[in-house]
Tab-separated table of C-alpha atoms and ligand atoms in Angstrom:
chain	number	residue	atom	x	y	z
A	1	UNK	CA	-58.734	103.529	54.153
A	2	UNK	CA	-61.612	105.220	55.948
A	3	UNK	CA	-65.102	103.798	55.980
A	4	UNK	CA	-66.902	106.301	53.739
A	5	UNK	CA	-70.174	105.673	55.581
A	6	UNK	CA	-68.723	107.396	58.640
A	7	UNK	CA	-68.279	110.747	56.867
A	8	UNK	CA	-71.009	113.220	57.780
A	9	UNK	CA	-70.146	116.890	57.328
A	10	UNK	CA	-72.120	119.793	58.761
A	11	UNK	CA	-72.454	123.277	57.288
A	12	UNK	CA	-69.261	125.173	58.075
A	13	UNK	CA	-67.028	122.094	57.649
A	14	UNK	CA	-64.213	122.115	55.104
A	15	UNK	CA	-63.664	120.005	52.003
A	16	UNK	CA	-60.147	119.681	50.627
A	17	UNK	CA	-59.954	119.635	46.831
A	18	UNK	CA	-56.866	118.360	45.031
A	19	UNK	CA	-56.475	120.255	41.776
A	20	UNK	CA	-57.223	123.883	41.044
A	21	UNK	CA	-58.749	123.925	37.565
A	22	UNK	CA	-62.245	124.903	36.494
A	23	UNK	CA	-63.694	121.679	37.912
A	24	UNK	CA	-62.288	122.481	41.356
A	25	UNK	CA	-63.587	126.021	41.004
A	26	UNK	CA	-67.126	124.905	40.182
A	27	UNK	CA	-67.042	122.288	42.976
A	28	UNK	CA	-66.043	124.979	45.478
A	29	UNK	CA	-68.832	127.268	44.248
A	30	UNK	CA	-71.389	124.464	44.658
A	31	UNK	CA	-70.060	123.702	48.151
A	32	UNK	CA	-70.337	127.361	49.150
A	33	UNK	CA	-74.025	127.379	48.238
A	34	UNK	CA	-74.524	124.501	50.658
A	35	UNK	CA	-72.683	126.314	53.443
A	36	UNK	CA	-69.530	124.216	53.143
A	37	UNK	CA	-66.021	125.629	52.844
A	38	UNK	CA	-63.312	124.380	50.529
A	39	UNK	CA	-59.535	124.463	50.615
A	40	UNK	CA	-57.828	123.882	47.286
A	41	UNK	CA	-54.427	122.188	46.862
A	42	UNK	CA	-52.638	122.899	43.591
A	43	UNK	CA	-49.038	123.429	42.497
A	44	UNK	CA	-50.066	126.153	40.046
A	45	UNK	CA	-50.197	129.656	41.573
A	46	UNK	CA	-52.588	130.748	38.787
A	47	UNK	CA	-55.176	128.064	39.602
A	48	UNK	CA	-58.676	129.339	38.745
A	49	UNK	CA	-60.087	127.562	41.811
A	50	UNK	CA	-57.914	129.673	44.148
A	51	UNK	CA	-60.060	132.719	43.263
A	52	UNK	CA	-63.183	131.311	44.887
A	53	UNK	CA	-61.843	129.895	48.179
A	54	UNK	CA	-60.484	131.570	51.265
A	55	UNK	CA	-57.741	129.039	51.918
A	56	UNK	CA	-55.457	127.521	49.340
A	57	UNK	CA	-52.313	125.405	49.450
A	58	UNK	CA	-49.920	126.094	46.610
A	59	UNK	CA	-47.430	123.207	46.727
A	60	UNK	CA	-46.234	120.207	44.728
A	61	UNK	CA	-48.075	116.905	45.132
A	62	UNK	CA	-44.769	115.388	46.264
A	63	UNK	CA	-44.496	117.850	49.174
A	64	UNK	CA	-45.403	115.564	52.077
A	65	UNK	CA	-45.317	118.309	54.683
A	66	UNK	CA	-47.720	120.469	52.661
A	67	UNK	CA	-50.024	117.476	52.171
A	68	UNK	CA	-50.026	116.776	55.910
A	69	UNK	CA	-50.852	120.394	56.786
A	70	UNK	CA	-53.591	120.425	54.155
A	71	UNK	CA	-55.098	117.226	55.557
A	72	UNK	CA	-55.018	118.745	59.026
A	73	UNK	CA	-57.049	121.753	57.825
A	74	UNK	CA	-59.880	119.831	56.156
A	75	UNK	CA	-62.579	117.299	57.091
A	76	UNK	CA	-62.709	115.244	53.901
A	77	UNK	CA	-60.600	115.218	50.737
A	78	UNK	CA	-61.654	114.874	47.120
A	79	UNK	CA	-60.043	115.518	43.729
A	80	UNK	CA	-60.915	117.137	40.444
A	81	UNK	CA	-58.462	115.209	38.251
A	82	UNK	CA	-57.672	111.519	37.921
A	83	UNK	CA	-53.902	111.722	37.868
A	84	UNK	CA	-53.466	112.358	41.577
A	85	UNK	CA	-50.097	110.713	42.369
A	86	UNK	CA	-50.590	107.473	44.306
A	87	UNK	CA	-48.045	108.545	46.939
A	88	UNK	CA	-49.948	111.774	47.651
A	89	UNK	CA	-53.240	109.903	47.942
A	90	UNK	CA	-51.587	107.498	50.399
A	91	UNK	CA	-50.290	110.301	52.639
A	92	UNK	CA	-53.702	111.980	52.685
A	93	UNK	CA	-55.700	108.801	53.141
A	94	UNK	CA	-53.807	108.031	56.336
A	95	UNK	CA	-55.059	111.311	57.804
A	96	UNK	CA	-58.480	112.113	56.381
A	97	UNK	CA	-61.115	110.289	54.322
A	98	UNK	CA	-60.300	110.501	50.610
A	99	UNK	CA	-63.400	110.187	48.442
A	100	UNK	CA	-63.762	108.650	45.915
A	101	UNK	CA	-61.522	105.948	47.412
A	102	UNK	CA	-57.886	105.507	46.446
A	103	UNK	CA	-58.435	102.229	44.579
A	104	UNK	CA	-60.607	104.112	42.088
A	105	UNK	CA	-57.509	106.080	41.077
A	106	UNK	CA	-55.483	102.896	40.550
A	107	UNK	CA	-58.140	101.554	38.186
A	108	UNK	CA	-58.831	104.709	36.231
A	109	UNK	CA	-55.272	106.018	35.892
A	110	UNK	CA	-54.351	103.079	33.703
A	111	UNK	CA	-56.303	102.433	30.502
A	112	UNK	CA	-55.431	98.729	30.593
A	113	UNK	CA	-56.538	98.248	34.210
A	114	UNK	CA	-59.698	100.211	33.442
A	115	UNK	CA	-60.575	98.151	30.359
A	116	UNK	CA	-59.880	94.881	32.241
A	117	UNK	CA	-62.117	96.082	35.080
A	118	UNK	CA	-64.992	97.010	32.749
A	119	UNK	CA	-64.656	93.740	30.830
A	120	UNK	CA	-64.791	91.704	34.060
A	121	UNK	CA	-68.139	93.370	34.811
A	122	UNK	CA	-69.450	91.942	31.553
A	123	UNK	CA	-69.664	95.407	29.965
A	124	UNK	CA	-68.562	95.891	26.357
A	125	UNK	CA	-65.502	97.885	25.262
A	126	UNK	CA	-63.641	98.127	21.967
A	127	UNK	CA	-61.397	95.086	21.434
A	128	UNK	CA	-58.048	95.952	23.032
A	129	UNK	CA	-54.568	94.592	23.598
A	130	UNK	CA	-51.635	95.406	25.857
A	131	UNK	CA	-48.716	96.835	23.840
A	132	UNK	CA	-45.167	97.158	25.175
A	133	UNK	CA	-42.975	97.112	22.072
A	134	UNK	CA	-43.128	97.411	18.315
A	135	UNK	CA	-43.323	93.624	17.985
A	136	UNK	CA	-46.247	93.370	20.401
A	137	UNK	CA	-47.877	96.228	18.483
A	138	UNK	CA	-47.604	94.184	15.286
A	139	UNK	CA	-49.133	91.163	17.048
A	140	UNK	CA	-51.955	93.331	18.400
A	141	UNK	CA	-52.682	94.692	14.921
A	142	UNK	CA	-52.773	91.156	13.543
A	143	UNK	CA	-55.380	90.274	16.169
A	144	UNK	CA	-57.465	93.475	16.260
A	145	UNK	CA	-57.120	94.709	12.698
A	146	UNK	CA	-56.954	98.234	11.293
A	147	UNK	CA	-57.891	101.012	11.662
A	148	UNK	CA	-57.056	101.015	15.349
A	149	UNK	CA	-56.195	103.544	18.022
A	150	UNK	CA	-52.936	103.317	19.952
A	151	UNK	CA	-53.111	105.029	23.354
A	152	UNK	CA	-50.608	105.460	26.163
A	153	UNK	CA	-51.808	103.592	29.238
A	154	UNK	CA	-51.309	106.619	31.463
A	155	UNK	CA	-51.639	110.424	31.357
A	156	UNK	CA	-53.604	110.681	28.123
A	157	UNK	CA	-56.292	113.350	27.803
A	158	UNK	CA	-58.071	115.314	25.056
A	159	UNK	CA	-56.509	113.061	22.423
A	160	UNK	CA	-52.972	113.522	23.758
A	161	UNK	CA	-50.951	110.301	23.861
A	162	UNK	CA	-53.029	108.793	21.039
A	163	UNK	CA	-52.464	107.846	17.428
A	164	UNK	CA	-54.801	106.350	14.876
A	165	UNK	CA	-53.140	103.610	12.842
A	166	UNK	CA	-54.433	102.988	9.348
A	167	UNK	CA	-53.651	100.462	6.650
A	168	UNK	CA	-50.230	101.244	5.130
A	169	UNK	CA	-48.909	103.319	8.077
A	170	UNK	CA	-45.312	102.863	9.200
A	171	UNK	CA	-45.918	100.886	12.420
A	172	UNK	CA	-42.413	101.383	13.848
A	173	UNK	CA	-42.712	105.132	13.319
A	174	UNK	CA	-46.114	105.333	15.042
A	175	UNK	CA	-44.729	103.368	18.004
A	176	UNK	CA	-41.725	105.679	18.349
A	177	UNK	CA	-43.918	108.784	18.065
A	178	UNK	CA	-45.908	107.771	21.124
A	179	UNK	CA	-42.680	107.712	23.199
A	180	UNK	CA	-43.902	105.139	25.701
A	181	UNK	CA	-43.313	101.528	26.707
A	182	UNK	CA	-46.820	100.897	27.927
A	183	UNK	CA	-49.775	101.402	25.660
A	184	UNK	CA	-52.956	99.735	24.542
A	185	UNK	CA	-54.237	99.182	21.053
A	186	UNK	CA	-57.983	99.566	20.615
A	187	UNK	CA	-60.089	98.624	17.631
A	188	UNK	CA	-61.420	101.767	15.966
A	189	UNK	CA	-65.119	101.930	16.829
A	190	UNK	CA	-67.343	103.041	13.919
A	191	UNK	CA	-69.684	104.730	16.363
A	192	UNK	CA	-72.949	106.398	15.494
A	193	UNK	CA	-72.647	108.889	18.341
A	194	UNK	CA	-70.775	109.520	21.560
A	195	UNK	CA	-72.649	109.731	24.844
A	196	UNK	CA	-71.791	109.986	28.502
A	197	UNK	CA	-73.532	109.289	31.754
A	198	UNK	CA	-72.850	111.355	34.833
A	199	UNK	CA	-73.662	109.265	37.890
A	200	UNK	CA	-73.534	110.096	41.573
A	201	UNK	CA	-73.186	107.400	44.202
A	202	UNK	CA	-73.628	107.915	47.926
A	203	UNK	CA	-71.897	105.910	50.669
A	204	UNK	CA	-75.262	104.239	51.303
A	205	UNK	CA	-75.025	102.675	47.839
A	206	UNK	CA	-77.746	104.876	46.349
A	207	UNK	CA	-77.035	105.895	42.732
A	208	UNK	CA	-78.546	108.841	40.829
A	209	UNK	CA	-77.799	109.269	37.130
A	210	UNK	CA	-78.409	112.410	35.118
A	211	UNK	CA	-80.100	112.163	31.743
A	212	UNK	CA	-77.735	110.771	29.133
A	213	UNK	CA	-75.636	113.431	27.399
A	214	UNK	CA	-74.663	113.417	23.747
A	215	UNK	CA	-71.207	114.752	22.972
A	216	UNK	CA	-69.461	116.199	19.945
A	217	UNK	CA	-65.689	116.462	19.904
A	218	UNK	CA	-63.512	118.677	17.746
A	219	UNK	CA	-59.803	117.929	17.488
A	220	UNK	CA	-60.349	115.340	20.275
A	221	UNK	CA	-61.651	118.044	22.643
A	222	UNK	CA	-65.274	118.177	23.775
A	223	UNK	CA	-66.961	121.012	21.909
A	224	UNK	CA	-70.717	120.568	22.377
A	225	UNK	CA	-72.937	118.529	24.699
A	226	UNK	CA	-76.682	118.096	24.433
A	227	UNK	CA	-79.190	116.542	26.816
A	228	UNK	CA	-81.069	114.350	26.610
A	229	UNK	CA	-79.171	112.375	23.968
A	230	UNK	CA	-81.284	111.500	20.943
A	231	UNK	CA	-81.324	107.769	21.586
A	232	UNK	CA	-84.203	105.399	22.352
A	233	UNK	CA	-85.295	105.190	25.994
A	234	UNK	CA	-84.184	101.561	26.275
A	235	UNK	CA	-80.681	102.495	25.171
A	236	UNK	CA	-80.576	105.412	27.608
A	237	UNK	CA	-81.620	103.021	30.374
A	238	UNK	CA	-78.877	100.597	29.326
A	239	UNK	CA	-76.275	103.407	29.389
A	240	UNK	CA	-77.364	104.523	32.865
A	241	UNK	CA	-77.290	100.928	34.015
A	242	UNK	CA	-73.703	100.556	32.788
A	243	UNK	CA	-72.619	103.678	34.727
A	244	UNK	CA	-74.453	102.527	37.812
A	245	UNK	CA	-72.859	99.071	37.682
A	246	UNK	CA	-69.400	100.631	37.356
A	247	UNK	CA	-69.978	103.039	40.270
A	248	UNK	CA	-71.182	100.214	42.482
A	249	UNK	CA	-68.324	97.869	41.566
A	250	UNK	CA	-65.822	100.623	42.421
A	251	UNK	CA	-67.574	101.235	45.773
A	252	UNK	CA	-67.589	104.780	44.498
A	253	UNK	CA	-68.605	107.816	46.538
A	254	UNK	CA	-69.041	110.999	44.509
A	255	UNK	CA	-69.719	111.794	40.866
A	256	UNK	CA	-68.207	109.873	37.996
A	257	UNK	CA	-68.578	110.093	34.230
A	258	UNK	CA	-68.658	107.160	31.863
A	259	UNK	CA	-68.007	107.979	28.219
A	260	UNK	CA	-69.527	105.530	25.759
A	261	UNK	CA	-69.819	104.876	22.060
A	262	UNK	CA	-73.221	104.062	20.577
A	263	UNK	CA	-73.077	101.545	17.763
A	264	UNK	CA	-75.495	101.782	14.863
A	265	UNK	CA	-76.407	98.191	14.070
A	266	UNK	CA	-75.252	94.675	14.700
A	267	UNK	CA	-75.964	91.869	17.068
A	268	UNK	CA	-73.532	92.718	19.882
A	269	UNK	CA	-73.895	95.320	22.623
A	270	UNK	CA	-75.277	98.693	21.551
A	271	UNK	CA	-73.028	100.704	23.860
A	272	UNK	CA	-69.309	100.296	24.463
A	273	UNK	CA	-67.479	101.995	27.308
A	274	UNK	CA	-64.640	104.226	26.138
A	275	UNK	CA	-63.463	105.797	29.362
A	276	UNK	CA	-64.292	106.319	33.042
A	277	UNK	CA	-63.561	109.724	34.572
A	278	UNK	CA	-63.529	109.486	38.390
A	279	UNK	CA	-64.662	113.072	38.816
A	280	UNK	CA	-67.110	115.686	37.666
A	281	UNK	CA	-66.871	115.971	33.902
A	282	UNK	CA	-67.086	118.552	31.134
A	283	UNK	CA	-70.036	116.726	29.568
A	284	UNK	CA	-71.966	117.326	32.809
A	285	UNK	CA	-71.557	121.105	32.841
A	286	UNK	CA	-75.082	121.521	31.456
A	287	UNK	CA	-76.431	120.371	34.825
A	288	UNK	CA	-75.434	123.734	36.354
A	289	UNK	CA	-78.102	125.572	34.374
A	290	UNK	CA	-80.211	122.700	33.063
A	291	UNK	CA	-81.112	120.724	36.189
A	292	UNK	CA	-82.405	121.227	39.711
A	293	UNK	CA	-79.152	119.817	41.139
A	294	UNK	CA	-75.828	120.095	39.329
A	295	UNK	CA	-73.146	117.428	39.022
A	296	UNK	CA	-70.958	119.607	41.265
A	297	UNK	CA	-73.579	119.750	43.996
A	298	UNK	CA	-74.192	115.989	43.711
A	299	UNK	CA	-70.481	115.360	44.197
A	300	UNK	CA	-70.330	117.630	47.225
A	301	UNK	CA	-73.447	116.026	48.725
A	302	UNK	CA	-72.064	112.513	48.187
A	303	UNK	CA	-68.670	113.157	49.760
A	304	UNK	CA	-70.273	115.112	52.616
A	305	UNK	CA	-72.441	112.113	53.472
A	306	UNK	CA	-75.579	114.108	52.639
A	307	UNK	CA	-78.617	112.811	50.733
A	308	UNK	CA	-78.202	112.918	46.960
A	309	UNK	CA	-80.474	115.187	44.952
A	310	UNK	CA	-83.058	113.787	42.563
A	311	UNK	CA	-82.088	115.833	39.526
A	312	UNK	CA	-84.922	117.146	37.378
A	313	UNK	CA	-84.048	118.699	34.038
A	314	UNK	CA	-85.354	122.246	33.441
A	315	UNK	CA	-85.940	121.599	29.753
A	316	UNK	CA	-84.065	120.560	26.666
A	317	UNK	CA	-80.374	121.363	26.939
A	318	UNK	CA	-79.998	122.597	23.388
A	319	UNK	CA	-76.268	123.077	23.707
A	320	UNK	CA	-73.468	123.322	26.212
A	321	UNK	CA	-70.724	124.890	24.142
A	322	UNK	CA	-67.140	124.954	25.338
A	323	UNK	CA	-65.274	128.206	24.745
A	324	UNK	CA	-61.846	126.952	23.750
A	325	UNK	CA	-58.741	129.112	23.344
A	326	UNK	CA	-59.472	132.441	21.608
A	327	UNK	CA	-63.207	131.714	21.528
A	328	UNK	CA	-63.354	133.189	25.025
A	329	UNK	CA	-62.800	136.610	23.440
A	330	UNK	CA	-66.398	136.382	22.162
A	331	UNK	CA	-67.804	136.458	25.669
A	332	UNK	CA	-69.577	139.780	25.131
A	333	UNK	CA	-71.401	138.335	22.138
A	334	UNK	CA	-72.550	135.360	24.242
A	335	UNK	CA	-73.633	137.623	27.081
A	336	UNK	CA	-76.196	139.109	24.690
A	337	UNK	CA	-77.687	135.819	23.480
A	338	UNK	CA	-81.230	135.374	24.870
A	339	UNK	CA	-81.455	132.347	27.158
A	340	UNK	CA	-77.710	131.723	27.222
A	341	UNK	CA	-75.846	131.323	30.527
A	342	UNK	CA	-72.151	132.200	30.353
A	343	UNK	CA	-69.417	130.705	32.519
A	344	UNK	CA	-65.906	132.149	32.402
A	345	UNK	CA	-63.227	130.212	34.292
A	346	UNK	CA	-60.920	133.136	35.037
A	347	UNK	CA	-57.877	131.528	33.448
A	348	UNK	CA	-54.946	133.591	32.157
A	349	UNK	CA	-53.847	133.364	28.546
A	350	UNK	CA	-56.226	131.668	26.054
A	351	UNK	CA	-53.854	129.085	24.595
A	352	UNK	CA	-55.083	126.858	21.713
A	353	UNK	CA	-57.022	123.892	23.091
A	354	UNK	CA	-57.375	125.442	26.551
A	355	UNK	CA	-60.888	125.290	28.010
A	356	UNK	CA	-61.628	128.887	29.017
A	357	UNK	CA	-65.359	128.853	29.679
A	358	UNK	CA	-68.666	127.461	28.481
A	359	UNK	CA	-72.161	128.606	27.535
A	360	UNK	CA	-75.372	126.705	28.208
A	361	UNK	CA	-78.614	127.163	26.312
A	362	UNK	CA	-81.679	125.501	27.816
A	363	UNK	CA	-85.104	125.550	26.182
A	364	UNK	CA	-87.865	125.408	28.803
A	365	UNK	CA	-90.557	122.777	28.128
A	366	UNK	CA	-93.269	125.345	27.312
A	367	UNK	CA	-91.081	127.243	24.874
A	368	UNK	CA	-91.829	125.088	21.815
B	401	AMP	P1	-60.243	109.218	24.873
B	401	AMP	O1	-59.032	110.003	25.214
B	401	AMP	O2	-60.066	107.748	25.006
B	401	AMP	O3	-61.476	109.724	25.584
B	401	AMP	O4	-60.543	109.512	23.328
B	401	AMP	C1	-60.822	110.818	22.844
B	401	AMP	C2	-61.708	110.728	21.619
B	401	AMP	O5	-61.059	110.000	20.572
B	401	AMP	C3	-63.018	109.998	21.855
B	401	AMP	O6	-63.987	110.826	22.417
B	401	AMP	C4	-63.369	109.561	20.433
B	401	AMP	O7	-63.902	110.636	19.699
B	401	AMP	C5	-62.004	109.192	19.871
B	401	AMP	N1	-61.707	107.764	20.114
B	401	AMP	C6	-61.045	107.263	21.161
B	401	AMP	N2	-60.964	105.923	21.119
B	401	AMP	C7	-61.607	105.548	19.992
B	401	AMP	C8	-61.889	104.276	19.374
B	401	AMP	N3	-61.452	103.130	19.903
B	401	AMP	N4	-62.599	104.291	18.223
B	401	AMP	C9	-63.032	105.446	17.662
B	401	AMP	N5	-62.784	106.667	18.190
B	401	AMP	C10	-62.083	106.733	19.338
């Protein structure tokens, strides 16, 4: 593994991005503004990130030759999704610096490893248990209680690979429906609100967190984010501290998101970590229009070995609204909304649940 402190790009150098979705697209756009080029690697010929870069590699992540050629073309490699296959990361890491480092993927690709890691740092999570069979699921329920959330250890996103178990449910049926042999059971958290912290960490160890974001999900998919979250300052400081501690413990270089639950009352911790995303994150999209430096630019700066920005918010981020599925068809309506900034990802068909774009509405401080 390369020493991340040795990476120092200059304008004109090339960043390799694994993954060609909207996150890769917005990373490449941020890099371009800083005079850096990007080459995107994705198996999907319709990748929205391909539209904004000159050079793209359309190949499978198992294609070692394509990975080697890609590595040869770029100066540093990053990723826009957490499920980068370990074998691909290994091939690339032998040739070019991969940032954030490969061990980050090992921790965050597996919900059990991630929860164990967070717990070892002394940070709170929902009570959880390893589940490998219907009998261990029954034992876990006996220990954790109901309601609880059963999640596959790997490849879950936007509520996929999850089932809520309630009193009276057929446990064997729920287990079969998840079609896995490795899962975790989590206590259902009666949260007051959901928040996230987007943190950037440089190879020097410096950490910069954005203001805490408050998130609303619909059908398990992020629908609206607001910043700053309506929580007391001390709680916001605690949330940023949690993200910072995690980034440091992972020896992280780049931007990461930590999703957390805020608990209403009680004597225990006020925030519990739900999930770590080792990448730029949907709940940080407001930073494009609502802050002096976006999450995408922070990520590019960090992996380039450049100084991090000191993000200043332009005002209250009233809403960052995801345009999901058919909602993208309303783009002309949004284009006419005063103060709204529209982002369209250039994806093909608007399938249900597919993130097609987003709109940010920022209220400047004087506009009260
Ligand atoms: P995840 O895939 O873990 O990010 O979960 C997606 C969403 O499901 C979260 O944003 C919450 O709204 C909900 N959720 C997940 N885990 C829990 C939990 N343990 N308790 C309550 N709600 C949860």
